């Protein structure tokens, strides 16, 4: 059974992990523990309980959109940077891809952010897709492209709340 759980350094240490994107694999192995300890980046794991290994992960971090970037997309230049959350990484190990774990992780992230949005102010959830395939994955679930950044996508907190308010996962 696959469950989404809090970060575990031990589980990461003992898991082979190869998503096909070496930068995402390396980050999990080499950076996630340190970032978790420092409270800089939060990482959540899709754990295969039977195999005792990581099947996938995502991480989130605070983010600010420049007034210029926000202005080009929303039609007005705000006076201040726009507070956001960055869904910084999302990856599934190759041997688990195509079985719904990417969707499980994305929905877990969005439901979690919806809950957090009641306590912490942010206007957008932002994703930097690594390539067009990944962008298509996010578009499928309601993200929209920034006008002049093809691989940068967002979901407004308003839409997040409308879609993920009552745990619809
Ligand atoms: C992109 C990724 C996270 C998808 O995870 P996954 O577990 O294979 O995806 P799922 O099985 O949950 O698929 C959910 C849906 O998304 C679609 N999908 C999956 N990968 C997709 C892709 N690359 N492009 C477009 N759609 C995709 C599936 O067809 C499925 O749709 P369906 O329910 O209508 O059949 C995974 O392929 C991955 O880790 N890739 C390498 C790392 C990467 O590129 N991460 C994104 C970084 S921005």
PDB file of C-alpha atoms and ligand atoms in Angstrom:
ATOM      1  CA  UNK A   1       0.000   0.000   0.000  1.00  0.00           C
ATOM      2  CA  UNK A   2       1.202   3.514  -0.841  1.00  0.00           C
ATOM      3  CA  UNK A   3       0.692   6.196   1.783  1.00  0.00           C
ATOM      4  CA  UNK A   4       1.727   9.841   1.786  1.00  0.00           C
ATOM      5  CA  UNK A   5       3.665  10.588   4.950  1.00  0.00           C
ATOM      6  CA  UNK A   6       5.915  13.175   6.563  1.00  0.00           C
ATOM      7  CA  UNK A   7       9.580  13.235   5.670  1.00  0.00           C
ATOM      8  CA  UNK A   8      11.779  10.453   7.010  1.00  0.00           C
ATOM      9  CA  UNK A   9      15.531  10.692   6.623  1.00  0.00           C
ATOM     10  CA  UNK A  10      15.879   6.956   7.285  1.00  0.00           C
ATOM     11  CA  UNK A  11      13.378   5.990   4.603  1.00  0.00           C
ATOM     12  CA  UNK A  12      15.077   8.229   2.040  1.00  0.00           C
ATOM     13  CA  UNK A  13      18.486   6.861   2.983  1.00  0.00           C
ATOM     14  CA  UNK A  14      17.428   3.273   2.362  1.00  0.00           C
ATOM     15  CA  UNK A  15      15.473   3.886  -0.848  1.00  0.00           C
ATOM     16  CA  UNK A  16      16.813   3.666  -4.362  1.00  0.00           C
ATOM     17  CA  UNK A  17      15.164   6.534  -6.234  1.00  0.00           C
ATOM     18  CA  UNK A  18      15.300   7.216  -9.970  1.00  0.00           C
ATOM     19  CA  UNK A  19      12.546   9.281 -11.556  1.00  0.00           C
ATOM     20  CA  UNK A  20      14.286   9.937 -14.862  1.00  0.00           C
ATOM     21  CA  UNK A  21      15.142  13.491 -13.789  1.00  0.00           C
ATOM     22  CA  UNK A  22      18.549  13.280 -12.127  1.00  0.00           C
ATOM     23  CA  UNK A  23      18.304  16.740 -10.531  1.00  0.00           C
ATOM     24  CA  UNK A  24      15.150  15.654  -8.660  1.00  0.00           C
ATOM     25  CA  UNK A  25      16.719  12.341  -7.627  1.00  0.00           C
ATOM     26  CA  UNK A  26      19.896  14.029  -6.395  1.00  0.00           C
ATOM     27  CA  UNK A  27      17.967  16.643  -4.456  1.00  0.00           C
ATOM     28  CA  UNK A  28      16.031  13.965  -2.565  1.00  0.00           C
ATOM     29  CA  UNK A  29      19.187  12.038  -1.709  1.00  0.00           C
ATOM     30  CA  UNK A  30      21.505  14.944  -0.964  1.00  0.00           C
ATOM     31  CA  UNK A  31      19.460  17.964   0.073  1.00  0.00           C
ATOM     32  CA  UNK A  32      16.058  16.978   1.427  1.00  0.00           C
ATOM     33  CA  UNK A  33      17.325  15.949   4.894  1.00  0.00           C
ATOM     34  CA  UNK A  34      19.261  19.129   5.484  1.00  0.00           C
ATOM     35  CA  UNK A  35      16.438  21.321   4.179  1.00  0.00           C
ATOM     36  CA  UNK A  36      13.936  19.515   6.387  1.00  0.00           C
ATOM     37  CA  UNK A  37      16.114  19.978   9.471  1.00  0.00           C
ATOM     38  CA  UNK A  38      16.469  23.685   8.739  1.00  0.00           C
ATOM     39  CA  UNK A  39      12.705  24.052   8.126  1.00  0.00           C
ATOM     40  CA  UNK A  40      13.543  25.644   4.778  1.00  0.00           C
ATOM     41  CA  UNK A  41      11.717  23.180   2.539  1.00  0.00           C
ATOM     42  CA  UNK A  42       9.047  20.667   3.530  1.00  0.00           C
ATOM     43  CA  UNK A  43       9.134  17.304   1.790  1.00  0.00           C
ATOM     44  CA  UNK A  44       6.414  14.647   1.837  1.00  0.00           C
ATOM     45  CA  UNK A  45       6.948  11.075   0.754  1.00  0.00           C
ATOM     46  CA  UNK A  46       4.780   8.532  -1.028  1.00  0.00           C
ATOM     47  CA  UNK A  47       5.946   5.449   0.863  1.00  0.00           C
ATOM     48  CA  UNK A  48       5.519   1.903  -0.347  1.00  0.00           C
ATOM     49  CA  UNK A  49       4.823   0.280   2.998  1.00  0.00           C
ATOM     50  CA  UNK A  50       5.414  -3.275   1.808  1.00  0.00           C
ATOM     51  CA  UNK A  51       8.725  -2.565   0.083  1.00  0.00           C
ATOM     52  CA  UNK A  52       9.733  -0.006   2.743  1.00  0.00           C
ATOM     53  CA  UNK A  53      10.919   2.508   0.193  1.00  0.00           C
ATOM     54  CA  UNK A  54      10.081   5.878  -1.320  1.00  0.00           C
ATOM     55  CA  UNK A  55       7.876   5.652  -4.405  1.00  0.00           C
ATOM     56  CA  UNK A  56       7.615   9.406  -4.904  1.00  0.00           C
ATOM     57  CA  UNK A  57       7.890  12.768  -3.204  1.00  0.00           C
ATOM     58  CA  UNK A  58       7.012  16.417  -3.395  1.00  0.00           C
ATOM     59  CA  UNK A  59       8.340  19.482  -1.637  1.00  0.00           C
ATOM     60  CA  UNK A  60       6.951  22.907  -0.879  1.00  0.00           C
ATOM     61  CA  UNK A  61       8.542  26.225   0.008  1.00  0.00           C
ATOM     62  CA  UNK A  62       7.457  29.834   0.336  1.00  0.00           C
ATOM     63  CA  UNK A  63       7.790  31.991  -2.760  1.00  0.00           C
ATOM     64  CA  UNK A  64       7.316  35.548  -3.963  1.00  0.00           C
ATOM     65  CA  UNK A  65       6.227  36.558  -7.419  1.00  0.00           C
ATOM     66  CA  UNK A  66       7.710  39.814  -8.650  1.00  0.00           C
ATOM     67  CA  UNK A  67       5.199  42.589  -9.382  1.00  0.00           C
ATOM     68  CA  UNK A  68       6.303  42.440 -13.043  1.00  0.00           C
ATOM     69  CA  UNK A  69       5.604  38.706 -13.381  1.00  0.00           C
ATOM     70  CA  UNK A  70       2.274  39.078 -11.614  1.00  0.00           C
ATOM     71  CA  UNK A  71       1.369  42.138 -13.649  1.00  0.00           C
ATOM     72  CA  UNK A  72       1.957  40.518 -17.017  1.00  0.00           C
ATOM     73  CA  UNK A  73      -0.357  37.681 -16.105  1.00  0.00           C
ATOM     74  CA  UNK A  74      -3.079  39.424 -14.130  1.00  0.00           C
ATOM     75  CA  UNK A  75      -3.292  42.628 -16.109  1.00  0.00           C
ATOM     76  CA  UNK A  76      -2.344  45.017 -13.328  1.00  0.00           C
ATOM     77  CA  UNK A  77       1.033  45.558 -11.734  1.00  0.00           C
ATOM     78  CA  UNK A  78       0.651  45.147  -7.962  1.00  0.00           C
ATOM     79  CA  UNK A  79       2.574  47.512  -5.715  1.00  0.00           C
ATOM     80  CA  UNK A  80       4.232  44.659  -3.850  1.00  0.00           C
ATOM     81  CA  UNK A  81       5.524  41.169  -4.597  1.00  0.00           C
ATOM     82  CA  UNK A  82       2.721  38.594  -4.565  1.00  0.00           C
ATOM     83  CA  UNK A  83       3.016  35.957  -1.802  1.00  0.00           C
ATOM     84  CA  UNK A  84       2.842  32.402  -3.078  1.00  0.00           C
ATOM     85  CA  UNK A  85       3.804  28.824  -2.308  1.00  0.00           C
ATOM     86  CA  UNK A  86       6.086  26.990  -4.696  1.00  0.00           C
ATOM     87  CA  UNK A  87       5.442  23.330  -5.320  1.00  0.00           C
ATOM     88  CA  UNK A  88       9.149  23.019  -5.813  1.00  0.00           C
ATOM     89  CA  UNK A  89       9.530  19.371  -6.817  1.00  0.00           C
ATOM     90  CA  UNK A  90       7.337  16.403  -7.546  1.00  0.00           C
ATOM     91  CA  UNK A  91       8.716  13.095  -8.758  1.00  0.00           C
ATOM     92  CA  UNK A  92       7.776   9.436  -8.904  1.00  0.00           C
ATOM     93  CA  UNK A  93      10.283   6.610  -9.131  1.00  0.00           C
ATOM     94  CA  UNK A  94      10.235   5.056 -12.612  1.00  0.00           C
ATOM     95  CA  UNK A  95       9.095   1.654 -11.384  1.00  0.00           C
ATOM     96  CA  UNK A  96       5.974   3.296  -9.941  1.00  0.00           C
ATOM     97  CA  UNK A  97       5.164   5.771 -12.729  1.00  0.00           C
ATOM     98  CA  UNK A  98       1.814   5.440 -14.473  1.00  0.00           C
ATOM     99  CA  UNK A  99       0.007   3.986 -11.469  1.00  0.00           C
ATOM    100  CA  UNK A 100      -1.571   7.138 -10.053  1.00  0.00           C
ATOM    101  CA  UNK A 101       1.122   8.137  -7.547  1.00  0.00           C
ATOM    102  CA  UNK A 102       1.877  11.463  -9.243  1.00  0.00           C
ATOM    103  CA  UNK A 103      -1.804  12.339  -8.999  1.00  0.00           C
ATOM    104  CA  UNK A 104      -1.935  11.118  -5.377  1.00  0.00           C
ATOM    105  CA  UNK A 105       1.035  13.344  -4.475  1.00  0.00           C
ATOM    106  CA  UNK A 106      -0.302  16.394  -6.316  1.00  0.00           C
ATOM    107  CA  UNK A 107      -3.732  16.092  -4.697  1.00  0.00           C
ATOM    108  CA  UNK A 108      -2.145  15.575  -1.286  1.00  0.00           C
ATOM    109  CA  UNK A 109      -0.063  18.728  -1.806  1.00  0.00           C
ATOM    110  CA  UNK A 110      -3.051  20.796  -2.930  1.00  0.00           C
ATOM    111  CA  UNK A 111      -5.339  19.555  -0.146  1.00  0.00           C
ATOM    112  CA  UNK A 112      -2.577  20.285   2.383  1.00  0.00           C
ATOM    113  CA  UNK A 113      -2.032  23.786   0.965  1.00  0.00           C
ATOM    114  CA  UNK A 114      -5.768  24.447   1.048  1.00  0.00           C
ATOM    115  CA  UNK A 115      -5.749  23.642   4.775  1.00  0.00           C
ATOM    116  CA  UNK A 116      -2.667  25.821   5.312  1.00  0.00           C
ATOM    117  CA  UNK A 117      -4.268  28.696   3.408  1.00  0.00           C
ATOM    118  CA  UNK A 118      -6.566  29.304   6.389  1.00  0.00           C
ATOM    119  CA  UNK A 119      -3.550  30.111   8.587  1.00  0.00           C
ATOM    120  CA  UNK A 120      -0.975  31.554   6.196  1.00  0.00           C
ATOM    121  CA  UNK A 121      -1.653  34.124   3.495  1.00  0.00           C
ATOM    122  CA  UNK A 122      -0.626  33.353  -0.076  1.00  0.00           C
ATOM    123  CA  UNK A 123      -2.342  34.218  -3.322  1.00  0.00           C
ATOM    124  CA  UNK A 124      -0.999  31.535  -5.624  1.00  0.00           C
ATOM    125  CA  UNK A 125       0.458  28.062  -5.806  1.00  0.00           C
ATOM    126  CA  UNK A 126       3.266  28.115  -8.375  1.00  0.00           C
ATOM    127  CA  UNK A 127       5.015  25.274 -10.182  1.00  0.00           C
ATOM    128  CA  UNK A 128       8.124  25.446 -12.373  1.00  0.00           C
ATOM    129  CA  UNK A 129       7.687  22.508 -14.737  1.00  0.00           C
ATOM    130  CA  UNK A 130      10.945  20.973 -15.918  1.00  0.00           C
ATOM    131  CA  UNK A 131       9.596  20.319 -19.420  1.00  0.00           C
ATOM    132  CA  UNK A 132       6.435  20.431 -21.511  1.00  0.00           C
ATOM    133  CA  UNK A 133       5.374  16.894 -20.480  1.00  0.00           C
ATOM    134  CA  UNK A 134       5.425  17.905 -16.837  1.00  0.00           C
ATOM    135  CA  UNK A 135       3.539  21.116 -17.669  1.00  0.00           C
ATOM    136  CA  UNK A 136       0.805  18.985 -19.304  1.00  0.00           C
ATOM    137  CA  UNK A 137       0.538  16.932 -16.105  1.00  0.00           C
ATOM    138  CA  UNK A 138      -0.155  20.111 -14.085  1.00  0.00           C
ATOM    139  CA  UNK A 139      -2.483  21.622 -16.707  1.00  0.00           C
ATOM    140  CA  UNK A 140      -4.617  18.497 -16.445  1.00  0.00           C
ATOM    141  CA  UNK A 141      -5.328  19.340 -12.801  1.00  0.00           C
ATOM    142  CA  UNK A 142      -6.298  22.998 -13.129  1.00  0.00           C
ATOM    143  CA  UNK A 143      -2.975  24.858 -13.234  1.00  0.00           C
ATOM    144  CA  UNK A 144      -2.644  27.684 -15.755  1.00  0.00           C
ATOM    145  CA  UNK A 145       0.389  28.988 -17.592  1.00  0.00           C
ATOM    146  CA  UNK A 146       1.940  32.375 -16.895  1.00  0.00           C
ATOM    147  CA  UNK A 147       1.622  34.338 -20.100  1.00  0.00           C
ATOM    148  CA  UNK A 148       5.297  34.756 -20.833  1.00  0.00           C
ATOM    149  CA  UNK A 149       6.708  31.705 -19.043  1.00  0.00           C
ATOM    150  CA  UNK A 150       5.526  28.557 -20.830  1.00  0.00           C
ATOM    151  CA  UNK A 151       6.816  26.218 -18.130  1.00  0.00           C
ATOM    152  CA  UNK A 152       5.763  28.270 -15.117  1.00  0.00           C
ATOM    153  CA  UNK A 153       2.242  27.516 -13.939  1.00  0.00           C
ATOM    154  CA  UNK A 154      -0.047  28.684 -11.179  1.00  0.00           C
ATOM    155  CA  UNK A 155      -3.280  28.006  -9.385  1.00  0.00           C
ATOM    156  CA  UNK A 156      -4.929  30.836  -7.464  1.00  0.00           C
ATOM    157  CA  UNK A 157      -5.680  30.227  -3.788  1.00  0.00           C
ATOM    158  CA  UNK A 158      -9.270  31.077  -4.656  1.00  0.00           C
ATOM    159  CA  UNK A 159      -9.394  28.169  -7.126  1.00  0.00           C
ATOM    160  CA  UNK A 160      -7.464  25.960  -4.721  1.00  0.00           C
ATOM    161  CA  UNK A 161     -10.107  26.553  -2.068  1.00  0.00           C
ATOM    162  CA  UNK A 162     -12.995  26.031  -4.464  1.00  0.00           C
ATOM    163  CA  UNK A 163     -11.555  22.714  -5.628  1.00  0.00           C
ATOM    164  CA  UNK A 164      -9.851  21.226  -2.606  1.00  0.00           C
ATOM    165  CA  UNK A 165     -11.816  22.648   0.330  1.00  0.00           C
ATOM    166  CA  UNK A 166     -13.589  19.491   1.406  1.00  0.00           C
ATOM    167  CA  UNK A 167     -11.054  16.728   0.950  1.00  0.00           C
ATOM    168  CA  UNK A 168     -12.102  15.789  -2.576  1.00  0.00           C
ATOM    169  CA  UNK A 169      -9.109  13.544  -3.161  1.00  0.00           C
TER     170      UNK A 169
HETATM  171  C1  LIG B   1       5.308  13.597 -14.068  1.00  0.00           C
HETATM  172  C2  LIG B   1       5.161  12.487 -13.020  1.00  0.00           C
HETATM  173  C3  LIG B   1       5.272  13.085 -11.640  1.00  0.00           C
HETATM  174  C4  LIG B   1       3.799  11.813 -13.179  1.00  0.00           C
HETATM  175  O1  LIG B   1       3.653  10.827 -12.181  1.00  0.00           O
HETATM  176  P1  LIG B   1       2.909   9.435 -12.475  1.00  0.00           P
HETATM  177  O2  LIG B   1       2.777   8.717 -11.180  1.00  0.00           O
HETATM  178  O3  LIG B   1       3.590   8.731 -13.563  1.00  0.00           O
HETATM  179  O4  LIG B   1       1.498   9.954 -12.975  1.00  0.00           O
HETATM  180  P2  LIG B   1       0.068   9.308 -12.675  1.00  0.00           P
HETATM  181  O5  LIG B   1       0.152   7.829 -12.915  1.00  0.00           O
HETATM  182  O6  LIG B   1      -0.424   9.741 -11.354  1.00  0.00           O
HETATM  183  O7  LIG B   1      -0.794   9.970 -13.809  1.00  0.00           O
HETATM  184  C5  LIG B   1      -1.876  10.833 -13.523  1.00  0.00           C
HETATM  185  C6  LIG B   1      -2.388  11.392 -14.826  1.00  0.00           C
HETATM  186  O8  LIG B   1      -1.404  12.277 -15.401  1.00  0.00           O
HETATM  187  C7  LIG B   1      -1.098  11.857 -16.715  1.00  0.00           C
HETATM  188  N1  LIG B   1       0.335  12.020 -16.895  1.00  0.00           N
HETATM  189  C8  LIG B   1       1.316  11.369 -16.270  1.00  0.00           C
HETATM  190  N2  LIG B   1       2.513  11.789 -16.712  1.00  0.00           N
HETATM  191  C9  LIG B   1       2.248  12.748 -17.626  1.00  0.00           C
HETATM  192  C10 LIG B   1       3.048  13.526 -18.451  1.00  0.00           C
HETATM  193  N3  LIG B   1       4.377  13.446 -18.401  1.00  0.00           N
HETATM  194  N4  LIG B   1       2.447  14.380 -19.310  1.00  0.00           N
HETATM  195  C11 LIG B   1       1.103  14.473 -19.362  1.00  0.00           C
HETATM  196  N5  LIG B   1       0.281  13.741 -18.589  1.00  0.00           N
HETATM  197  C12 LIG B   1       0.851  12.879 -17.749  1.00  0.00           C
HETATM  198  C13 LIG B   1      -1.468  10.364 -16.764  1.00  0.00           C
HETATM  199  O9  LIG B   1      -1.766   9.954 -18.073  1.00  0.00           O
HETATM  200  C14 LIG B   1      -2.660  10.311 -15.864  1.00  0.00           C
HETATM  201  O10 LIG B   1      -3.822  10.712 -16.564  1.00  0.00           O
HETATM  202  P3  LIG B   1      -5.126   9.751 -16.585  1.00  0.00           P
HETATM  203  O11 LIG B   1      -5.533   9.632 -15.141  1.00  0.00           O
HETATM  204  O12 LIG B   1      -6.095  10.517 -17.420  1.00  0.00           O
HETATM  205  O13 LIG B   1      -4.654   8.479 -17.173  1.00  0.00           O
HETATM  206  C15 LIG B   1       6.240  11.376 -13.218  1.00  0.00           C
HETATM  207  O14 LIG B   1       6.165  10.898 -14.524  1.00  0.00           O
HETATM  208  C16 LIG B   1       7.656  11.815 -12.928  1.00  0.00           C
HETATM  209  O15 LIG B   1       8.094  11.761 -11.778  1.00  0.00           O
HETATM  210  N6  LIG B   1       8.424  12.212 -13.970  1.00  0.00           N
HETATM  211  C17 LIG B   1       9.822  12.559 -13.804  1.00  0.00           C
HETATM  212  C18 LIG B   1      10.000  13.769 -12.927  1.00  0.00           C
HETATM  213  C19 LIG B   1       9.247  14.963 -13.439  1.00  0.00           C
HETATM  214  O16 LIG B   1       9.263  15.264 -14.631  1.00  0.00           O
HETATM  215  N7  LIG B   1       8.592  15.650 -12.505  1.00  0.00           N
HETATM  216  C20 LIG B   1       7.877  16.869 -12.799  1.00  0.00           C
HETATM  217  C21 LIG B   1       8.812  17.963 -12.418  1.00  0.00           C
HETATM  218  S1  LIG B   1       8.158  19.548 -12.712  1.00  0.00           S
END
